[in-house]
XYZ file of C-alpha atoms in Angstrom:
399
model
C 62.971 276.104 80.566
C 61.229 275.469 76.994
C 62.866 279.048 75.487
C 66.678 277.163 75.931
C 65.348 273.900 74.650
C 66.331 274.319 71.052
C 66.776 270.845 69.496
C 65.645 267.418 69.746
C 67.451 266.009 72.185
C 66.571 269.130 75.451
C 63.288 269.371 73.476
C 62.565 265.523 74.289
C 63.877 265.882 78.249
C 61.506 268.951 78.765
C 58.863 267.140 77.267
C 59.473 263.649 79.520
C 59.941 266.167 82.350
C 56.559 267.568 81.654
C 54.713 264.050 81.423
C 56.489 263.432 85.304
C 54.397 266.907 86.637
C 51.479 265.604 85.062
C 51.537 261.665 86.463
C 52.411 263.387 89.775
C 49.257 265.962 89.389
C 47.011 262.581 88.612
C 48.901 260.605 91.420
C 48.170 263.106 94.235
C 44.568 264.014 92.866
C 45.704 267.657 93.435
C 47.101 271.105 90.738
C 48.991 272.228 93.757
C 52.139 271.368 92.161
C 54.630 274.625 91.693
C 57.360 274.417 89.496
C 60.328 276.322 89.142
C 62.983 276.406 86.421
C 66.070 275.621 86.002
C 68.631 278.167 86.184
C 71.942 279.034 84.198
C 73.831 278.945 87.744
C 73.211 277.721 91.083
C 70.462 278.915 93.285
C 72.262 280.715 95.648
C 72.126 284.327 96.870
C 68.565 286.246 98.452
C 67.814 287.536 94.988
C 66.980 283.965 93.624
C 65.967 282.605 96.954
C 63.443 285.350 97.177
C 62.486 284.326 93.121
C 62.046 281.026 94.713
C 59.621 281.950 97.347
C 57.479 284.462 95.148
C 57.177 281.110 92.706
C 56.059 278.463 95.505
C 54.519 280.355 97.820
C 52.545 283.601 95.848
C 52.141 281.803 92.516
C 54.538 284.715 91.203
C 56.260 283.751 88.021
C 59.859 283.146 87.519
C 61.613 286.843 87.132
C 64.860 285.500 86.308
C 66.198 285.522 83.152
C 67.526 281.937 81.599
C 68.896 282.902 78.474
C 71.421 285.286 80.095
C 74.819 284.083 80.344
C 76.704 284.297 83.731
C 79.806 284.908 84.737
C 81.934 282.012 83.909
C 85.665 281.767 85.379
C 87.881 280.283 82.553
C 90.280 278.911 85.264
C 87.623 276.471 87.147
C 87.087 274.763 83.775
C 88.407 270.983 83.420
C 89.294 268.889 80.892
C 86.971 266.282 80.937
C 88.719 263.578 79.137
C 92.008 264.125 81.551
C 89.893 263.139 84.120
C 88.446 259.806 83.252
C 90.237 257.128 83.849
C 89.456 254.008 82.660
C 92.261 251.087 83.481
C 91.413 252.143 87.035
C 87.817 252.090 87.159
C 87.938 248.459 85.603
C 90.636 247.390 87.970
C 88.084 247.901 90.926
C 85.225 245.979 89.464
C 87.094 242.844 88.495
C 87.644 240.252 90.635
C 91.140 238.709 91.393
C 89.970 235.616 93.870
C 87.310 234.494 94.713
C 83.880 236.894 94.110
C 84.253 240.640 93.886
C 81.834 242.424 95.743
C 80.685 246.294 93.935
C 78.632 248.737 95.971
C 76.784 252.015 94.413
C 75.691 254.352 96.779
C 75.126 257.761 96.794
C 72.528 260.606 97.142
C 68.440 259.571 96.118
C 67.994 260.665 92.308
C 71.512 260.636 91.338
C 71.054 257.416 89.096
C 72.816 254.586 91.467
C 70.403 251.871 90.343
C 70.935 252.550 86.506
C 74.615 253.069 86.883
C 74.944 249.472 89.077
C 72.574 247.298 86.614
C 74.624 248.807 83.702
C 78.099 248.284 85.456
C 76.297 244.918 86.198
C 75.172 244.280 82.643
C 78.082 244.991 81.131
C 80.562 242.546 83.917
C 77.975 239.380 82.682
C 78.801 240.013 78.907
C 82.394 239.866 79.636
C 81.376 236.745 81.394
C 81.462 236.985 84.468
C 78.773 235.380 86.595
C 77.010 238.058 88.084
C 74.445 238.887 90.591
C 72.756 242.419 91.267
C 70.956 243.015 94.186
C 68.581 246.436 95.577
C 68.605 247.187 99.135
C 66.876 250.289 98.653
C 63.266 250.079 99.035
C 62.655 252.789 96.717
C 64.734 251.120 93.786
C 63.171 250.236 90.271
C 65.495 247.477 88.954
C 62.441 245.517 87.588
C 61.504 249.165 85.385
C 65.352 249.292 84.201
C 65.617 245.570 83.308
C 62.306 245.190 81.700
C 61.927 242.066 83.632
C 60.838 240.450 87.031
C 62.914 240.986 89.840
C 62.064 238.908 92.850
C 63.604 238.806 96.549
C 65.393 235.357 95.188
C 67.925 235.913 92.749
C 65.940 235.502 89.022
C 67.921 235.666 85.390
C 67.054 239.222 83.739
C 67.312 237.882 80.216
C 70.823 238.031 80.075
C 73.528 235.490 79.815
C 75.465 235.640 83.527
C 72.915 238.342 85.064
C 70.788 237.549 87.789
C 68.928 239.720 90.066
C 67.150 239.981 93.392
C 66.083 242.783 95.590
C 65.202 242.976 99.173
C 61.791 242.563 100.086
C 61.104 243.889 103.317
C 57.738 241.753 104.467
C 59.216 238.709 103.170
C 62.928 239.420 104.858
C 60.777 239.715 108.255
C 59.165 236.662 107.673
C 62.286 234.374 106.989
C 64.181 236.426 110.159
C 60.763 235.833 112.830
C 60.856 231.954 111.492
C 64.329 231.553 111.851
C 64.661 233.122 115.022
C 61.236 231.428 116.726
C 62.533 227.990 115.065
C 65.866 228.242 116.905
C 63.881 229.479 120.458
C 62.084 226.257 120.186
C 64.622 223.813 119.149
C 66.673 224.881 122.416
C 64.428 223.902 124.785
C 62.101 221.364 122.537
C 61.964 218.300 125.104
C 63.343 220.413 128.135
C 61.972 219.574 131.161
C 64.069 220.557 133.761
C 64.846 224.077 132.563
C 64.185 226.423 135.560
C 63.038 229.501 132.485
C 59.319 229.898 131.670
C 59.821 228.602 128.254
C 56.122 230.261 127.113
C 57.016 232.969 128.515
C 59.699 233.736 126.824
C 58.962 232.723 123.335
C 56.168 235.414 123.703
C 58.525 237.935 125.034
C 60.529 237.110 121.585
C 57.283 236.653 119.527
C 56.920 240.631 120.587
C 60.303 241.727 120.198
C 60.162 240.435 116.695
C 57.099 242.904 116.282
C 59.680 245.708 116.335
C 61.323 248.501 114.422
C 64.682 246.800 115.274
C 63.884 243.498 113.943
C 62.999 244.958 110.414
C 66.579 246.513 110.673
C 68.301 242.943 111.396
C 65.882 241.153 108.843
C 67.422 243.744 106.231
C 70.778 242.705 107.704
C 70.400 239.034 107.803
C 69.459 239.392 103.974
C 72.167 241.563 102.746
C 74.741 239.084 104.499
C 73.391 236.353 102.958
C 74.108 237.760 99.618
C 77.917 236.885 101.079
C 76.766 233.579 100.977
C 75.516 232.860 97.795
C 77.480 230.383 95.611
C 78.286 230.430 91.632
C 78.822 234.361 91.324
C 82.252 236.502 89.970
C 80.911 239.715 91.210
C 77.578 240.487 93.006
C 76.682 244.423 92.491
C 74.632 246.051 95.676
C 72.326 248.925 94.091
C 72.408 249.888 97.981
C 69.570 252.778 99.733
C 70.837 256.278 99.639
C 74.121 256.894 101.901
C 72.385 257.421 105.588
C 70.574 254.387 105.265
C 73.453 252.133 104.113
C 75.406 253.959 106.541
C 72.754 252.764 109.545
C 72.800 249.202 107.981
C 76.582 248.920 108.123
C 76.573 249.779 111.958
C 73.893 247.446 112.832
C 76.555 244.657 113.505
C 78.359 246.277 115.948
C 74.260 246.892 117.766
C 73.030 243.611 116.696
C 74.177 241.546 120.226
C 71.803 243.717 122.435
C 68.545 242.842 120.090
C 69.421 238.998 119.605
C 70.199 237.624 122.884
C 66.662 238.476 123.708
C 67.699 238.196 127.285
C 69.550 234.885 127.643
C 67.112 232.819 125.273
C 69.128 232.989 122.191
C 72.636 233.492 123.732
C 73.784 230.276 122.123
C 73.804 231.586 118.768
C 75.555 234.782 119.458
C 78.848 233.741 118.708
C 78.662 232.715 115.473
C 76.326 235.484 114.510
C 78.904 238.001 115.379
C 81.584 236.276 113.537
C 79.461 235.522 110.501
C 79.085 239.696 110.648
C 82.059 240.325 111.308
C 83.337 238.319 108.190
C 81.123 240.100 106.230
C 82.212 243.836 107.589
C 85.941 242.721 106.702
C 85.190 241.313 103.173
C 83.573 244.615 102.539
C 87.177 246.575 104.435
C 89.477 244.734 102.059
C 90.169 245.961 98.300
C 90.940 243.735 96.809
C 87.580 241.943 97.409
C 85.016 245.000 97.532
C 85.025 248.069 95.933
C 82.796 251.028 97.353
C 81.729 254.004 94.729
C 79.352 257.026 95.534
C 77.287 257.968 92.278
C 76.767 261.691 92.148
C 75.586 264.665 89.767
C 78.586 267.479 89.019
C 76.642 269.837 92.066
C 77.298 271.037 95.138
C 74.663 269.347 97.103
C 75.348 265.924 95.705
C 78.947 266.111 95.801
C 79.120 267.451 99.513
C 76.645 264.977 100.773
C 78.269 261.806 99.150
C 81.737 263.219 100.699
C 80.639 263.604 103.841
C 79.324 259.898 103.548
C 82.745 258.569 102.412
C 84.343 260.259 105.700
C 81.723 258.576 108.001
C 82.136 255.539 105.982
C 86.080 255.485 106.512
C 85.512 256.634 109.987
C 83.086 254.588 111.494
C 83.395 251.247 109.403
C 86.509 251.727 108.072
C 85.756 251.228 103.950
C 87.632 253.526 101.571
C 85.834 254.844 98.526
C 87.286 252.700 95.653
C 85.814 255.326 92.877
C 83.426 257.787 92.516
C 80.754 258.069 89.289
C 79.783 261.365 88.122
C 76.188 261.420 86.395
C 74.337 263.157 84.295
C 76.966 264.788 82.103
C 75.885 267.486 79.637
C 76.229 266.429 75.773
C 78.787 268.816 74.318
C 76.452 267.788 70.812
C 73.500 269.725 71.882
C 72.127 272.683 73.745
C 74.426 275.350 72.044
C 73.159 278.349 73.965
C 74.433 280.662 77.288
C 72.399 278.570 78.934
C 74.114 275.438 78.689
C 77.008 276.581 78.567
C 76.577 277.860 81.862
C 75.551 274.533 83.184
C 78.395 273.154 81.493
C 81.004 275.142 82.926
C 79.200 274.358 86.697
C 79.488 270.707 85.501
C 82.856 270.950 84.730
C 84.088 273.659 87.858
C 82.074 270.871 90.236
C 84.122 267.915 88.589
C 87.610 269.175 88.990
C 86.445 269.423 92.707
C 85.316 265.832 93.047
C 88.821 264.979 92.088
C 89.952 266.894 94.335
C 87.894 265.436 97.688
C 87.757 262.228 96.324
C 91.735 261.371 95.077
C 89.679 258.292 93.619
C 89.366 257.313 89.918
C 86.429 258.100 88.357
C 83.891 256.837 85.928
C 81.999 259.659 83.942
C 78.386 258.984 82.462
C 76.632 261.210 80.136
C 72.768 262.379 80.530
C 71.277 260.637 77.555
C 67.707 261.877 75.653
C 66.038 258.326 77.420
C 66.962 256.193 80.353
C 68.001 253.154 78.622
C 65.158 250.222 79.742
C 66.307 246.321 79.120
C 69.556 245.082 78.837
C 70.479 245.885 75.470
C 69.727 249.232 75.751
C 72.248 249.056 79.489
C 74.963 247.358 77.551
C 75.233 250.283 75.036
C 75.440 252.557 77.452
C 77.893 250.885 79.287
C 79.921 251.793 76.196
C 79.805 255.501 77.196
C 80.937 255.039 80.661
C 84.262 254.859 82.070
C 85.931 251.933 82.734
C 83.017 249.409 81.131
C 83.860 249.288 78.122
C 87.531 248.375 79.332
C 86.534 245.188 80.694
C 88.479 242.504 79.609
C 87.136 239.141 78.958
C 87.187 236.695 81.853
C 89.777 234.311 81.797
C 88.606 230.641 81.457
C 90.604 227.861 83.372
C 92.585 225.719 80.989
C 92.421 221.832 81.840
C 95.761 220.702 81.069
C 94.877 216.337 81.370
């Protein structure tokens, strides 16, 4: 709300927010956009639900008053500082053999992609070769880098850093090829097969044409990130938690989609096990460390939660540590307002430890998102754990 904005730095977000309604009014062509403000506390209750309502759907205005402070309990308040802890966080995004694998997840809008390229940023300039890849469709790591970032892994500018994201089209492409060139190497020169060899490389040709072969293209390109050579630590900016969730299960579906009837049984086997290698790397500790990125809410806490369970559950990863976003500058806002949101920030935080039992890495909401990777690596110095990194070890040759 502009009437609780009262210095630079909540005067600059409103304004930035303001720009976003704006693009989004040119963007759809339409000025059906209602907005709503803010609030001291949580939306919660049928007064401000009905507030809510009046807003969107009778172009009422906003009854409720922002500058009045709520009800605060004393005893849900945290110390912030006890709960960062930063030898921890850095313990889980080093590698001890061989490459360390580092996974963001979390709810859409929390900030995973900014939070893994400057976690990413930051493990390159303590030199550590390092790779960053998207998996999320939706991702922007070419907007936060300031650079190109291809499906092939590219340098970003940056000693150590390279990065890649998954393009969908061009994953399909590479997965139909590979699949159609192994069809036709089986039975290339042939002749006394008693299967309708035409046949059945159409039947494939039209499976390929399917919602499930996306899926395993998306698969077979996130595995192969398992593959690459000459990285410390690669860093997955992964798709919001249902959708990594959905790609993590795929191995245990894949079997039914590739035998494609008995035409490509003879590569089953070592399919499965090259999955299978892959699902275990990500199970063990000390080689891959899972965090879920979330805002100090209710909504993005409960949701990334619930994710970890099904995660443990159904694949069997543990959450490593969890990244709290978006942290209110105790420097600025000095009204009922924010202190409101401060103390929900702070009641919301002690419960994350809580669900969690993880370490956690704590990253404040800054006037700009930082764009390029010097503007990432001075951030990193305001988030837990980064700034702890120690300096890789180089091998000593002892002739």
């Amino acid at each position: 709300p502009e009437s609780v904005c009262e210095d630079p730095f909540f005067e600059g977000k409103r304004e930035d927010e303001q720009a976003v309604i704006e693009r989004a009014r040119t963007e759809f062509d339409t000025d059906a956009i209602a907005t709503y403000p803010l609030q001291p506390g949580e939306i919660a209750g049928p007064d401000l639900l009905s507030d809510v309502s009046g807003v969107i759907y009778d172009g009422d205005e906003a009854t409720v008053d922002v500058g009045t402070a709520t009800n605060v309990d004393p005893d849900q308040s945290v110390d912030i500082d006890a709960l960062a802890d930063p030898e921890s966080v850095a313990e889980q995004l080093q590698p001890d053999e061989g490459t360390r694998y580092l996974f963001f997840t979390g709810k859409g809008g929390v900030g995973k992609s900014t939070v893994a390229a400057t976690s990413a940023t930051k493990l390159a300039e303590a030199g550590y070769e390092t790779l960053v890849v998207t998996t999320d469709p939706a991702a922007h790591l070419e907007d936060i880098f300031g650079e190109p970032v291809g499906h092939d892994p590219t340098s970003v500018n940056r000693e150590n850093l390279d990065a890649a994201r998954i393009d969908q089209e061009k994953a399909l492409e590479e997965y139909r090829t590979q699949v159609l060139d192994h069809v036709h190497e089986m039975y290339e020169n042939k002749e006394d097969t008693q299967l309708d060899v035409e046949a059945a490389i159409s039947n494939v040709e039209e499976e390929l044409e399917s919602p499930c072969a996306e899926e395993m293209a998306a698969l077979e390109k996130f595995v192969s990130y398992f593959q690459e050579d000459g990285y410390d630590i690669v860093v997955f900016d992964t798709a919001p938690t249902g959708h990594t969730l959905r790609l993590l299960e795929l191995p245990s579906d894949w079997k039914g989609f590739m035998d494609l009837g008995s035409l490509t049984k003879g590569a089953a086997p070592s399919k499965g096990d090259q999955y299978d290698e892959v699902i275990e790397t990500m199970q063990d500790p000390t080689k891959s460390s899972f965090a879920f990125v979330m805002s100090p809410e209710f909504t993005p806490m409960m949701e990334a939660y619930r994710a970890a369970e099904d995660l443990k559950e159904q694949v069997g990863i543990e959450t490593a540590f969890v990244v709290a976003n978006y942290l209110l500058p105790e420097e600025y806002g000095d009204n009922a307002f924010f202190a409101n949101r401060r103390a929900q920030q702070e009641k919301y935080l002690g419960e994350i430890k809580e669900r969690f039992e993880t370490p956690m890495m704590l990253a404040p909401l800054r006037r700009d998102e930082p764009v390029g990777s010097d503007e990432l690596s001075a951030f990193g110095e305001e988030l837990t754990g980064l700034s702890e990194l120690p300096k890789k070890h180089e091998e000593v040759m002892i002739s």
